[in-house]
mmCIF file of C-alpha atoms in Angstrom:
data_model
loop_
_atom_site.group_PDB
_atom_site.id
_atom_site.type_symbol
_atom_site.label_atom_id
_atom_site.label_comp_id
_atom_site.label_asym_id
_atom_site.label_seq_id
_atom_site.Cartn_x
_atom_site.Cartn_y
_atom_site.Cartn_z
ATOM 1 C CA UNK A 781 -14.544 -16.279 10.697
ATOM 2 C CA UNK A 782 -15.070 -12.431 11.405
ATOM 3 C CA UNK A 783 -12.526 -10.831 9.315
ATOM 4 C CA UNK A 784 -10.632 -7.383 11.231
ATOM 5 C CA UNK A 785 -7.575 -6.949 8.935
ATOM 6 C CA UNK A 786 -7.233 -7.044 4.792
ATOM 7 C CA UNK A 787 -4.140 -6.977 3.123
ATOM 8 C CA UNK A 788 -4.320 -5.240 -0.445
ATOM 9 C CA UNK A 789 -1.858 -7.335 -2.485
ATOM 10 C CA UNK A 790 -1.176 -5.496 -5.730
ATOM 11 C CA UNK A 791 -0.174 -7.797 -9.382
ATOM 12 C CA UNK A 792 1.528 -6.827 -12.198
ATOM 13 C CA UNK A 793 2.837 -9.860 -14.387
ATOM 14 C CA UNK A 794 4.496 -11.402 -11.198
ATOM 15 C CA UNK A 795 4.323 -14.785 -12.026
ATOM 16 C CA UNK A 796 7.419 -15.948 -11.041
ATOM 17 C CA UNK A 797 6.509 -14.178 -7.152
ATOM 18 C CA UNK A 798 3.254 -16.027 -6.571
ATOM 19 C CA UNK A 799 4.266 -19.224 -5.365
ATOM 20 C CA UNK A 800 6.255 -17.078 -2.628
ATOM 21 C CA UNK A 801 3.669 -14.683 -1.784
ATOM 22 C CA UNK A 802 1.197 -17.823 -1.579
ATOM 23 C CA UNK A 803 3.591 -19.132 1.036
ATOM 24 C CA UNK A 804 4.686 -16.641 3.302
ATOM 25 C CA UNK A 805 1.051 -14.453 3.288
ATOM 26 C CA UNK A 806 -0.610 -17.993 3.920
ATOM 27 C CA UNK A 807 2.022 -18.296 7.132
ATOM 28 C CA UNK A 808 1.040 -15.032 8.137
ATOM 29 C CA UNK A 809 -2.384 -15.482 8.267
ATOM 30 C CA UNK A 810 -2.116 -18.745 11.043
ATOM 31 C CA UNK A 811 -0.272 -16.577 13.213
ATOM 32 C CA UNK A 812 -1.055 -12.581 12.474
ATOM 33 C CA UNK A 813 -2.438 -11.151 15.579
ATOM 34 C CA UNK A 814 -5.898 -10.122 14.216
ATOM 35 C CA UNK A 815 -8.089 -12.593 11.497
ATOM 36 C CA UNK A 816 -6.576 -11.571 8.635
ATOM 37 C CA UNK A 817 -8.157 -12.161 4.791
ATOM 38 C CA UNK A 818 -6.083 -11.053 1.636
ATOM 39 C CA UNK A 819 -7.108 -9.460 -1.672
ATOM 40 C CA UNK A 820 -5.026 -9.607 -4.522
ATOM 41 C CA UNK A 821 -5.379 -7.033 -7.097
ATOM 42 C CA UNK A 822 -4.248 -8.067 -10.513
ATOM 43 C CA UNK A 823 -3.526 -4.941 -12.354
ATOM 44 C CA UNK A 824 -4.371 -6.598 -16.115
ATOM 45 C CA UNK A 825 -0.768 -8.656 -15.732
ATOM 46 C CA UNK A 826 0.246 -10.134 -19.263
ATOM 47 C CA UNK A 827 1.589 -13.204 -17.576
ATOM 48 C CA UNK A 828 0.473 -15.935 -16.356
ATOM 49 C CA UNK A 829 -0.447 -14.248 -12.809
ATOM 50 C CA UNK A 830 -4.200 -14.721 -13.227
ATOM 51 C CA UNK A 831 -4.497 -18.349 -13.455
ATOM 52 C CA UNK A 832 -2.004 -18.636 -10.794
ATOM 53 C CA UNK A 833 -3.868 -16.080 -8.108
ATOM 54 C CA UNK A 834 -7.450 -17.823 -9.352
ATOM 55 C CA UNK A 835 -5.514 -21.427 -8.046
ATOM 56 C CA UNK A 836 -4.850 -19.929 -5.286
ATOM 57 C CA UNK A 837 -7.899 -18.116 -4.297
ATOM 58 C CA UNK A 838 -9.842 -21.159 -5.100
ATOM 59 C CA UNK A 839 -7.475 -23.116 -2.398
ATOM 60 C CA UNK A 840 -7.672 -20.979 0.218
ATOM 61 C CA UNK A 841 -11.528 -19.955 1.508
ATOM 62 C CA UNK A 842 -9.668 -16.474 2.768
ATOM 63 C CA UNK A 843 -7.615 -15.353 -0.649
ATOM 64 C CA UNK A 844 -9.837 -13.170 -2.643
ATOM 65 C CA UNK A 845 -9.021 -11.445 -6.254
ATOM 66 C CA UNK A 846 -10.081 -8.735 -8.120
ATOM 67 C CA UNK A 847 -8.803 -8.498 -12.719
ATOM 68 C CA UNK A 848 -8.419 -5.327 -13.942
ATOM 69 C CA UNK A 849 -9.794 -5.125 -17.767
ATOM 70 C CA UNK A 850 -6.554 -3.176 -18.657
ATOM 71 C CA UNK A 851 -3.062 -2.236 -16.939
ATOM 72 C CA UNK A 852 -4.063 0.967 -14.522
ATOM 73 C CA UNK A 853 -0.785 1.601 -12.107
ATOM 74 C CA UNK A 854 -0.519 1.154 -8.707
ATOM 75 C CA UNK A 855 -2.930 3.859 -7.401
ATOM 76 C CA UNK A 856 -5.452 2.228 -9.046
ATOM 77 C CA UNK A 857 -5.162 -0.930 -7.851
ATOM 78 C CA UNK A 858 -4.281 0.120 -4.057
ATOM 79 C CA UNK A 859 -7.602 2.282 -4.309
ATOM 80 C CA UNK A 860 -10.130 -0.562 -5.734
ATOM 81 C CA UNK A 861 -8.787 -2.362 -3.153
ATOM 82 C CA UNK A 862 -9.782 -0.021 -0.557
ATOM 83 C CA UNK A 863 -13.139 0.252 -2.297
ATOM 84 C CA UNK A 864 -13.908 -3.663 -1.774
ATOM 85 C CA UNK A 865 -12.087 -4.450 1.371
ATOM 86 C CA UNK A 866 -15.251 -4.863 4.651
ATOM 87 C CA UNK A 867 -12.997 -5.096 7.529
ATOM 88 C CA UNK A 868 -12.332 -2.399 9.640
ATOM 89 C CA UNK A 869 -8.364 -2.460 9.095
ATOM 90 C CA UNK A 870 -6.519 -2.438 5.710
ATOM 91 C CA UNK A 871 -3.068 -2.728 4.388
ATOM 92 C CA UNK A 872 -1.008 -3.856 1.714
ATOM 93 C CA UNK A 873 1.953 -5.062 0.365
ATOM 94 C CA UNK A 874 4.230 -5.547 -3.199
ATOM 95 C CA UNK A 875 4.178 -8.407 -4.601
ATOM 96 C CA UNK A 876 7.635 -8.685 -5.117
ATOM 97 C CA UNK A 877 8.060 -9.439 -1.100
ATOM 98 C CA UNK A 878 10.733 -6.968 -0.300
ATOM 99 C CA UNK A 879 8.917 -6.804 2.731
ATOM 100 C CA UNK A 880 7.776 -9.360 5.096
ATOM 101 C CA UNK A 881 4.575 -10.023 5.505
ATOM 102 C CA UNK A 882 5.288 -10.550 9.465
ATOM 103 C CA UNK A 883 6.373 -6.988 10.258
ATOM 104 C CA UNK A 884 2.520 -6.584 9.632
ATOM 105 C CA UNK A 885 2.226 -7.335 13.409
ATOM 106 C CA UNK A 886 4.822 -4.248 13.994
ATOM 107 C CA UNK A 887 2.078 -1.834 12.521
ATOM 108 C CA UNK A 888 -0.733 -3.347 13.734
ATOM 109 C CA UNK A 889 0.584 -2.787 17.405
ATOM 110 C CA UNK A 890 0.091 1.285 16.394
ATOM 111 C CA UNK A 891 -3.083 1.057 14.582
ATOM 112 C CA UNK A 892 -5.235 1.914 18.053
ATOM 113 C CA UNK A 893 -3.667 5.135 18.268
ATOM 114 C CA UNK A 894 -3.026 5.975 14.676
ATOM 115 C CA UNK A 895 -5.080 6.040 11.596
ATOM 116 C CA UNK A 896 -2.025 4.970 9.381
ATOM 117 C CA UNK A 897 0.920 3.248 10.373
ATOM 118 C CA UNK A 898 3.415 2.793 7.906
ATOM 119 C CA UNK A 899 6.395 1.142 7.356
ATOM 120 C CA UNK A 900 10.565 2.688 6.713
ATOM 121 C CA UNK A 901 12.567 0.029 5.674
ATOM 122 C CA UNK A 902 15.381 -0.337 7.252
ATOM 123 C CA UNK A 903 18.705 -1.217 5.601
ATOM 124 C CA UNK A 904 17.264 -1.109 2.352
ATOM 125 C CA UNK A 905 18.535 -3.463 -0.367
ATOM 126 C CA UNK A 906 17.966 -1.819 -3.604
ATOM 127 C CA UNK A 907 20.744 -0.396 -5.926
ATOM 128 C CA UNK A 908 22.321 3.152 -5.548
ATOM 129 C CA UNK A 909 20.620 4.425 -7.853
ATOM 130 C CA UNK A 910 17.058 3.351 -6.950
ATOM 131 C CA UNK A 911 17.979 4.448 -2.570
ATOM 132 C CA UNK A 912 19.248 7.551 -3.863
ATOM 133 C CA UNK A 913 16.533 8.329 -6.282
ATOM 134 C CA UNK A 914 14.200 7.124 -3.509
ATOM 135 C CA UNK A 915 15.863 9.162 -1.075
ATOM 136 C CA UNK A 916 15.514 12.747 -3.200
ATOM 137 C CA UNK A 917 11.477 12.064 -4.102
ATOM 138 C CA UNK A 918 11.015 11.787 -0.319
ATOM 139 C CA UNK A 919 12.605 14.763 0.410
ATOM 140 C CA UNK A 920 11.014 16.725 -2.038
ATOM 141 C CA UNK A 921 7.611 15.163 -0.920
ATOM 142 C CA UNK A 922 8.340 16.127 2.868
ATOM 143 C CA UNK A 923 9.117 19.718 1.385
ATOM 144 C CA UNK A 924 5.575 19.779 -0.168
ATOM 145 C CA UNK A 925 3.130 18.051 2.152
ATOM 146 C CA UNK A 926 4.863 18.243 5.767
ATOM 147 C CA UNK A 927 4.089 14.654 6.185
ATOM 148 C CA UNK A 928 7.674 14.030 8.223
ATOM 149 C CA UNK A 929 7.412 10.682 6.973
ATOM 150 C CA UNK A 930 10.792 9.431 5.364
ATOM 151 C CA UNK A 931 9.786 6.369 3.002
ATOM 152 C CA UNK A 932 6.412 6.466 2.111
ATOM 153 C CA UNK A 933 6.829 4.959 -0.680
ATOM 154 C CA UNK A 934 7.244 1.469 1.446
ATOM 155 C CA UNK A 935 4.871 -1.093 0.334
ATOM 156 C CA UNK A 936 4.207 -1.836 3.927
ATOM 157 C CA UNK A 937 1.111 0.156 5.911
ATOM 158 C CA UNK A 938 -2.031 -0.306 7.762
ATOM 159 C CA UNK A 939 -4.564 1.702 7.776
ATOM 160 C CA UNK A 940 -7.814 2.251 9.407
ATOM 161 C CA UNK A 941 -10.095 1.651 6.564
ATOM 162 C CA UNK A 942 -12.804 4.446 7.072
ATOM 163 C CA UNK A 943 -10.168 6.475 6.659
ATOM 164 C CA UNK A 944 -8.809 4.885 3.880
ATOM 165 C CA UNK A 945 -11.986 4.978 1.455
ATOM 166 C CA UNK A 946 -12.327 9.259 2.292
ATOM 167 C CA UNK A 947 -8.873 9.159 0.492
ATOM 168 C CA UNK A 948 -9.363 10.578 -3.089
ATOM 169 C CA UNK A 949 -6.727 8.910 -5.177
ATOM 170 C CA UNK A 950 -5.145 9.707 -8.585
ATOM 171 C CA UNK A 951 -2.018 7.958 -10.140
ATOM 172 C CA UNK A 952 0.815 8.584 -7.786
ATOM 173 C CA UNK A 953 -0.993 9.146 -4.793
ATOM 174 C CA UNK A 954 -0.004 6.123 -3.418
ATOM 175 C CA UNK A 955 3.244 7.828 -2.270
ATOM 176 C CA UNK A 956 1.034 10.641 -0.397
ATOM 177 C CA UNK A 957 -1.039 8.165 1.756
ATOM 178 C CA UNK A 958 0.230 9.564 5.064
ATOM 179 C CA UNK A 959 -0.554 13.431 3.403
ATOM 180 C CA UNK A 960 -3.892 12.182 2.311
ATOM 181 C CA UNK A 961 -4.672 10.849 6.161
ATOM 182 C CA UNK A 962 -3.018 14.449 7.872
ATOM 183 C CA UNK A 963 -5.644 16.060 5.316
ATOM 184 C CA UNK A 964 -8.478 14.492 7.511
ATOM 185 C CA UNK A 965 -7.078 15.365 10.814
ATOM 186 C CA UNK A 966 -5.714 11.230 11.222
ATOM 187 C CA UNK A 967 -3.085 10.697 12.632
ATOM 188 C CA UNK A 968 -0.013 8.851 11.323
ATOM 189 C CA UNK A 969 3.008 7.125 12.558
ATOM 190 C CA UNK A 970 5.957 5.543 10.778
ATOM 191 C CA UNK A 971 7.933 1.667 12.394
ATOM 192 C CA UNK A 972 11.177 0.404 11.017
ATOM 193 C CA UNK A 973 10.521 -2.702 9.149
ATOM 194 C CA UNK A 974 13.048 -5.244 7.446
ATOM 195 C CA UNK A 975 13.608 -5.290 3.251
ATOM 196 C CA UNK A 976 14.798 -7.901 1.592
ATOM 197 C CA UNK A 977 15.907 -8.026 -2.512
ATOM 198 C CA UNK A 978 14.063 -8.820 -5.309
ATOM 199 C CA UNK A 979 14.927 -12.526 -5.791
ATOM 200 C CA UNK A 980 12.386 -12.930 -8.847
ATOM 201 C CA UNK A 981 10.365 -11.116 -11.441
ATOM 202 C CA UNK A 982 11.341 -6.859 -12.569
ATOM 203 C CA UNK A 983 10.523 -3.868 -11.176
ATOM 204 C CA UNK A 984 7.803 -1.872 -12.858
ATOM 205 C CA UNK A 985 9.384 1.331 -11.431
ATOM 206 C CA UNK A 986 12.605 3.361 -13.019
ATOM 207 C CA UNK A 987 14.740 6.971 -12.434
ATOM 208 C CA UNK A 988 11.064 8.162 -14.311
ATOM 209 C CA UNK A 989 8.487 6.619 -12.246
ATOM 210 C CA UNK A 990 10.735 7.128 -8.967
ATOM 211 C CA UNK A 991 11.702 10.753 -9.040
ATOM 212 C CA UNK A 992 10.506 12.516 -11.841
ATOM 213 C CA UNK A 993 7.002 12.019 -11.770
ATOM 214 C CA UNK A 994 6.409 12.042 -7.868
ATOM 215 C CA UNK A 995 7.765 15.688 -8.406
ATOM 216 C CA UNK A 996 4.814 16.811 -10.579
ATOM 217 C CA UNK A 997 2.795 14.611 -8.182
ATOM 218 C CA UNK A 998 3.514 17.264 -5.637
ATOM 219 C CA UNK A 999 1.992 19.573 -7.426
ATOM 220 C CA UNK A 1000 -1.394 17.392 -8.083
ATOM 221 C CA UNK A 1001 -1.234 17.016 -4.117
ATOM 222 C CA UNK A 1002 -1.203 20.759 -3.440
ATOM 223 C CA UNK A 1003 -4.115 21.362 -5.466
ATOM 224 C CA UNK A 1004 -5.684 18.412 -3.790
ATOM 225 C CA UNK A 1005 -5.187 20.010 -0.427
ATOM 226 C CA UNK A 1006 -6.420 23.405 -1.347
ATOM 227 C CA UNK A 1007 -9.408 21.781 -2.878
ATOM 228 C CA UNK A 1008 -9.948 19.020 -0.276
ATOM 229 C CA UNK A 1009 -13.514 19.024 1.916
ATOM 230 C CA UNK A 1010 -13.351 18.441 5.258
ATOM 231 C CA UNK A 1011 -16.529 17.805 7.577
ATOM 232 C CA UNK A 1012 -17.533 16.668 10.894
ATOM 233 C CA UNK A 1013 -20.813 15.657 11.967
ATOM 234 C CA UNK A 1014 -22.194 17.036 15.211
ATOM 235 C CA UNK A 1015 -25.287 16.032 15.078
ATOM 236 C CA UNK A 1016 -27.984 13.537 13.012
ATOM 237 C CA UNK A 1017 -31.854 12.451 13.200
ATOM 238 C CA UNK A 1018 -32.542 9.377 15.022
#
């Protein structure tokens, strides 16, 4: 099968998740509205989330892996992902499933028109603390970059993958995907998608990891931009 769409699915000891995401991304892929092939990233989990995604990947002919050495965040993981995926479109998702992986089809509507389509979930179900905390970074992180996007820290978005591998990424940058696209004249677009709670497993990310450091983030991001290189090609030998 010709492969258009790759969905990045980063793992940090998620064990208790993978039966689920197994599931519902294997669902997905019978009905998603373009072939669709996933990669999950394991981002050197402690658990017992290798053997589990290496069952799975050696079930299903279009489940894929990559095993980090060491524990590297979730930059890292999104970004080697973009570094292996060959199809033309690529997205991906938590493992924790707060999202579902159907509203896929939401974005992928966009992705003709758009270079990165992400999603702002709607009637989220998180804690006070981690909406409000949530809902600060993004406003300090529209302040910075312009982006107008409100949630881009939403582990839903597609994203047209030339684009995608231009992006130069350092730890947090994940949350400055739509910035990063804006940077090379792309266009972005953001869809209302559902979220669900966390029915298994932790979060890796607290009042620290949420707020604190996407604010010094910022910063990385504005030296980014002034330093960024921008070409287009008119013209090459045949």
């Amino acid at each position: 099968m010709h492969y258009k769409f790759t969905i990045i699915v980063p793992v940090y000891n998620e064990e208790d998740n993978l039966e689920r995401v197994e599931k519902e991304l294997l669902a997905y892929t019978k009905t998603a509205s373009t072939p669709t092939k996933i990669l999950f990233v394991n981002d050197g989990s402690k658990d017992n989330s290798q053997a589990i995604i290496e069952t799975i990947c050696n079930t299903h002919a279009h489940f894929d892996f990559l095993l980090f050495s060491e524990n590297s965040g979730l930059s890292a993981a999104i970004k080697a992902g973009f570094d292996y995926v060959d199809t033309e479109l690529v997205g991906y998702i938590d493992s924790d499933l707060q999202t579902d992986p159907k509203d896929f089809d939401l974005l992928l509507e966009h992705i003709g028109a758009f270079d990165l389509v992400t999603g702002v979930r709607a009637n989220r179900k998180d804690s006070f603390v981690k909406n409000m905390s949530s809902k600060i970074a993004n406003g300090i992180r529209r302040t910075f970059t312009h982006d107008g996007m409100d949630d881009t820290g939403c582990p839903l978005k597609v994203i047209k993958t030339d684009f995608a591998k231009r992006i130069p990424m350092f730890k947090g940058l994940h949350r400055f995907l739509p910035a990063m696209i804006l940077l090379q004249h792309g266009k972005v677009i953001q869809i209302p998608v559902q979220h669900f709670p966390r029915i298994a497993g932790t979060a890796k990310f607290g009042l620290w990891n949420r707020l604190l450091g996407p604010l010094m983030d910022c910063f990385a991001y504005l030296w980014m931009k002034k330093k960024y290189i921008n070409y287009d090609v008119a013209k090459k030998s045949t």
